[in-house]
Amino acid sequence: MTKLQVAILSSKNRYTILLLLGIAIIILVANYIGKDYAMLSTNLVGLAITAPLVAFSFIILIKDGTRGDFGKAWVFFFLFVVLWFIAEQIWLVYEIVYNVDPWPSEADYFWMAGFFAYFVFCAFYLRPFKKMIPPSLVVVAIGFTVALSGAFVYQTLSENEPSYENLLNLSYTVLDTVSLGPIFISLVLFFRGQVSFLWTSLFVGMLCFVFADYGFLFLTLDDSYYTGHPIDIPYMWGYGFFLVGVLSYYHVFKKRSIHTRYNNQETLR
Amino acid sequence: MKIAVVGTKKEIVAAFCEFLRSLGVGSVHAVYSQKEAQVCKNQNHDLVFLDIDFPDAVKLVEGIKNLNRQTQVVVISDGGQQDTALQKMQVEFLTRPFQVNELRQILQKFDKPRSYDKVKAALVSVVIEQALLKLSPAAANEVGDRLYTKYGCYFSDCLQHPEYLKNVLEEIFGNAGAIILNEIKQNLADFKDQQPIAEFLAELND
């Protein structure tokens, strides 16, 4: 069995797979029923995942404070999830309450700001592993993201009018591409067996958003995107992976009392 | 000095403990049953007085020596032929009835100046804690908690038992535990030529 297969089949990761499958099934079934159901279901699934994500991130922040690299990382991760949670709620309110197309809207400012908080989170979260990360890997990651971002910018500006919507789309694309840098590094650490899959899930989540945003970019260009579109599945998966990563950290480092003095956590690696 | 007295006859064990306290021994722990003896093994006593009639005495001595090479064991017997298995385990023998002076000699023999070793244990404890706090307070708490629950030891005891620290770090962090071990090795680099820190660092490298 490959390392990936072992990681996927371990007991805790089975819950992750069930969560991802559940999200996909809900959105696909809702799409089968109708677009309105797809929109409503996706918004509610998003709320159901992001609300506990914010709550548990807050709990970890309170527990760890700002001490240590992980402590500082969780400050920025909490800021990131709060900003994106607010963005999701603005989107939801526009769509369900006001029945207005939420693209573009104030939600985008929160999504944009969230990216920068995420980058700082990545820096602190990866810092303890800096000696395991060869400089050549960092150079490749930076080179790749700069080259890809440049290609996107060139293509978008040469083929489209520099309208507000196109520039906003382009900004998302560039920020997503920059996110690929730390994602790439974390995946290398995982495949070298140096970190667990659950640790990596905080980066895999962002990878899902990157793919979803690329899909969103193409769908908005021909106006075929709607909330609940199957391209939203990777969006929801992204939040799902974040939730799994946060819960995993919380479970391993939970506050101990006489009743939870020690339990068998060997499967949590 | 931390002493355990292991025997089946409660009155005799209790009296012996009182006597040791009257001789100025600070911490004396009475052990009457095999169950208590299993717990006692993990508690890193400096000296253990063991009645040879205690059930599975040889196994108990083996267990104590495996867990802490530095613990000295004194087997109290009635004289006659001494158990050959115990003789091979580098234990002292005290034959009943013994004089107070014999007991005092044993206590003096094993009550070596430990203050210097304690300073090194404290240093290692601080270095381990700082390396873990660099990650997060939760990491430091979790490692400390597991060390205590699984092995009955604290960070300072890891100087004698680096394998405990390695096991716990691997349980929690997997291969990423190497980061913390490297941090510890770096911070103790200035002391790498001093025992027992040199031995501690060598074990971490294995």
mmCIF file of N, CA and C in Angstrom, chain A residues 63-64 67-71 128-129 131-132 193-195 249 252-254 256 261-262 265-266 269, chain B residues 133-139 142 145-146 148-150 170-176 178-179 183 186:
data_model
loop_
_atom_site.group_PDB
_atom_site.id
_atom_site.type_symbol
_atom_site.label_atom_id
_atom_site.label_comp_id
_atom_site.label_asym_id
_atom_site.label_seq_id
_atom_site.Cartn_x
_atom_site.Cartn_y
_atom_site.Cartn_z
ATOM 1 N N LYS A 63 -6.775 28.661 24.025
ATOM 2 C CA LYS A 63 -5.919 27.674 24.713
ATOM 3 C C LYS A 63 -4.449 27.978 24.570
ATOM 4 N N ASP A 64 -4.039 28.222 23.329
ATOM 5 C CA ASP A 64 -2.610 28.364 23.036
ATOM 6 C C ASP A 64 -2.099 29.775 23.241
ATOM 7 N N ARG A 67 1.740 32.257 22.250
ATOM 8 C CA ARG A 67 3.101 31.771 22.494
ATOM 9 C C ARG A 67 3.496 30.721 21.469
ATOM 10 N N GLY A 68 4.731 30.765 21.087
ATOM 11 C CA GLY A 68 5.256 29.743 20.190
ATOM 12 C C GLY A 68 4.804 29.974 18.761
ATOM 13 N N ASP A 69 5.437 29.243 17.850
ATOM 14 C CA ASP A 69 5.098 29.397 16.429
ATOM 15 C C ASP A 69 3.665 28.964 16.154
ATOM 16 N N PHE A 70 3.233 27.866 16.774
ATOM 17 C CA PHE A 70 1.860 27.418 16.528
ATOM 18 C C PHE A 70 0.861 28.394 17.122
ATOM 19 N N GLY A 71 1.201 28.958 18.285
ATOM 20 C CA GLY A 71 0.304 29.936 18.899
ATOM 21 C C GLY A 71 0.073 31.121 17.971
ATOM 22 N N PRO A 128 8.501 26.002 12.152
ATOM 23 C CA PRO A 128 9.226 24.954 12.888
ATOM 24 C C PRO A 128 9.874 23.925 11.970
ATOM 25 N N PHE A 129 9.375 23.823 10.739
ATOM 26 C CA PHE A 129 9.876 22.798 9.825
ATOM 27 C C PHE A 129 10.906 23.358 8.854
ATOM 28 N N LYS A 131 13.984 23.748 8.827
ATOM 29 C CA LYS A 131 15.220 22.989 8.565
ATOM 30 C C LYS A 131 14.949 21.748 7.724
ATOM 31 N N MET A 132 13.697 21.340 7.656
ATOM 32 C CA MET A 132 13.371 20.165 6.831
ATOM 33 C C MET A 132 13.086 20.575 5.397
ATOM 34 N N GLY A 193 6.907 11.783 4.403
ATOM 35 C CA GLY A 193 6.592 11.148 5.692
ATOM 36 C C GLY A 193 6.973 11.984 6.895
ATOM 37 N N GLN A 194 7.193 13.285 6.693
ATOM 38 C CA GLN A 194 7.679 14.110 7.794
ATOM 39 C C GLN A 194 6.552 14.749 8.596
ATOM 40 N N VAL A 195 5.364 14.762 8.028
ATOM 41 C CA VAL A 195 4.210 15.300 8.741
ATOM 42 C C VAL A 195 3.023 14.405 8.428
ATOM 43 N N TYR A 249 -5.987 19.056 15.546
ATOM 44 C CA TYR A 249 -5.074 19.760 16.449
ATOM 45 C C TYR A 249 -5.693 19.847 17.842
ATOM 46 N N VAL A 252 -5.593 16.371 19.632
ATOM 47 C CA VAL A 252 -4.273 15.923 20.089
ATOM 48 C C VAL A 252 -3.810 16.724 21.295
ATOM 49 N N PHE A 253 -4.079 18.023 21.276
ATOM 50 C CA PHE A 253 -3.565 18.886 22.331
ATOM 51 C C PHE A 253 -4.666 19.343 23.270
ATOM 52 N N LYS A 254 -5.689 18.508 23.485
ATOM 53 C CA LYS A 254 -6.798 18.958 24.318
ATOM 54 C C LYS A 254 -6.356 19.071 25.758
ATOM 55 N N ARG A 256 -6.184 18.539 29.491
ATOM 56 C CA ARG A 256 -6.359 17.272 30.196
ATOM 57 C C ARG A 256 -6.918 17.498 31.588
ATOM 58 N N ARG A 261 -7.049 11.879 31.139
ATOM 59 C CA ARG A 261 -5.627 11.968 31.445
ATOM 60 C C ARG A 261 -4.763 11.529 30.279
ATOM 61 N N TYR A 262 -5.155 10.457 29.681
ATOM 62 C CA TYR A 262 -4.396 9.944 28.558
ATOM 63 C C TYR A 262 -5.280 8.993 27.791
ATOM 64 N N GLN A 265 -3.650 7.776 21.359
ATOM 65 C CA GLN A 265 -3.718 8.697 20.246
ATOM 66 C C GLN A 265 -2.743 8.326 19.152
ATOM 67 N N GLU A 266 -2.282 7.076 19.184
ATOM 68 C CA GLU A 266 -1.264 6.688 18.190
ATOM 69 C C GLU A 266 -1.824 6.736 16.787
ATOM 70 N N ARG A 269 -1.659 10.297 14.279
ATOM 71 C CA ARG A 269 -0.525 10.864 13.540
ATOM 72 C C ARG A 269 -0.923 11.220 12.137
ATOM 73 N N LEU B 133 7.879 24.827 24.055
ATOM 74 C CA LEU B 133 7.146 26.096 24.109
ATOM 75 C C LEU B 133 7.335 26.890 22.824
ATOM 76 N N LYS B 134 8.441 26.611 22.138
ATOM 77 C CA LYS B 134 8.667 27.286 20.850
ATOM 78 C C LYS B 134 7.580 26.901 19.841
ATOM 79 N N LEU B 135 7.039 25.690 20.015
ATOM 80 C CA LEU B 135 5.915 25.286 19.180
ATOM 81 C C LEU B 135 4.643 25.890 19.734
ATOM 82 N N SER B 136 4.312 25.505 20.965
ATOM 83 C CA SER B 136 3.116 26.058 21.622
ATOM 84 C C SER B 136 3.056 25.541 23.053
ATOM 85 N N PRO B 137 2.354 26.261 23.947
ATOM 86 C CA PRO B 137 2.185 25.770 25.321
ATOM 87 C C PRO B 137 1.423 24.451 25.338
ATOM 88 N N ALA B 138 0.493 24.278 24.391
ATOM 89 C CA ALA B 138 -0.276 23.025 24.329
ATOM 90 C C ALA B 138 0.650 21.841 24.068
ATOM 91 N N ALA B 139 1.645 22.029 23.210
ATOM 92 C CA ALA B 139 2.600 20.951 22.907
ATOM 93 C C ALA B 139 3.379 20.594 24.168
ATOM 94 N N GLU B 142 1.113 18.723 26.612
ATOM 95 C CA GLU B 142 0.779 17.368 26.155
ATOM 96 C C GLU B 142 1.951 16.424 26.351
ATOM 97 N N ASP B 145 2.421 15.786 30.038
ATOM 98 C CA ASP B 145 1.348 14.952 30.547
ATOM 99 C C ASP B 145 1.559 13.485 30.194
ATOM 100 N N ARG B 146 1.929 13.236 28.951
ATOM 101 C CA ARG B 146 2.135 11.846 28.523
ATOM 102 C C ARG B 146 3.339 11.225 29.227
ATOM 103 N N TYR B 148 4.366 11.844 32.179
ATOM 104 C CA TYR B 148 3.990 11.511 33.541
ATOM 105 C C TYR B 148 3.062 10.296 33.584
ATOM 106 N N THR B 149 2.064 10.302 32.684
ATOM 107 C CA THR B 149 1.056 9.230 32.709
ATOM 108 C C THR B 149 1.641 7.890 32.285
ATOM 109 N N LYS B 150 2.483 7.913 31.258
ATOM 110 C CA LYS B 150 3.011 6.642 30.741
ATOM 111 C C LYS B 150 4.197 6.128 31.543
ATOM 112 N N GLU B 170 7.498 10.969 19.285
ATOM 113 C CA GLU B 170 7.113 10.254 18.075
ATOM 114 C C GLU B 170 5.608 9.961 18.054
ATOM 115 N N GLU B 171 5.067 9.654 19.224
ATOM 116 C CA GLU B 171 3.615 9.414 19.321
ATOM 117 C C GLU B 171 2.824 10.616 18.877
ATOM 118 N N ILE B 172 3.249 11.792 19.346
ATOM 119 C CA ILE B 172 2.460 13.000 19.096
ATOM 120 C C ILE B 172 2.763 13.576 17.707
ATOM 121 N N PHE B 173 4.054 13.686 17.378
ATOM 122 C CA PHE B 173 4.429 14.431 16.175
ATOM 123 C C PHE B 173 4.900 13.565 15.022
ATOM 124 N N GLY B 174 5.070 12.271 15.298
ATOM 125 C CA GLY B 174 5.600 11.410 14.244
ATOM 126 C C GLY B 174 7.018 11.803 13.905
ATOM 127 N N ASN B 175 7.362 11.738 12.632
ATOM 128 C CA ASN B 175 8.725 12.080 12.212
ATOM 129 C C ASN B 175 9.044 13.544 12.488
ATOM 130 N N ALA B 176 8.000 14.365 12.575
ATOM 131 C CA ALA B 176 8.231 15.782 12.841
ATOM 132 C C ALA B 176 8.795 16.015 14.247
ATOM 133 N N ALA B 178 11.431 15.027 15.210
ATOM 134 C CA ALA B 178 12.874 15.253 15.018
ATOM 135 C C ALA B 178 13.221 16.741 15.121
ATOM 136 N N ILE B 179 12.253 17.591 14.774
ATOM 137 C CA ILE B 179 12.510 19.046 14.841
ATOM 138 C C ILE B 179 12.796 19.430 16.295
ATOM 139 N N GLU B 183 16.275 20.759 18.095
ATOM 140 C CA GLU B 183 16.307 22.003 18.884
ATOM 141 C C GLU B 183 16.972 21.736 20.232
ATOM 142 N N GLN B 186 20.699 21.168 19.790
ATOM 143 C CA GLN B 186 21.391 22.444 19.524
ATOM 144 C C GLN B 186 21.608 23.210 20.817
#
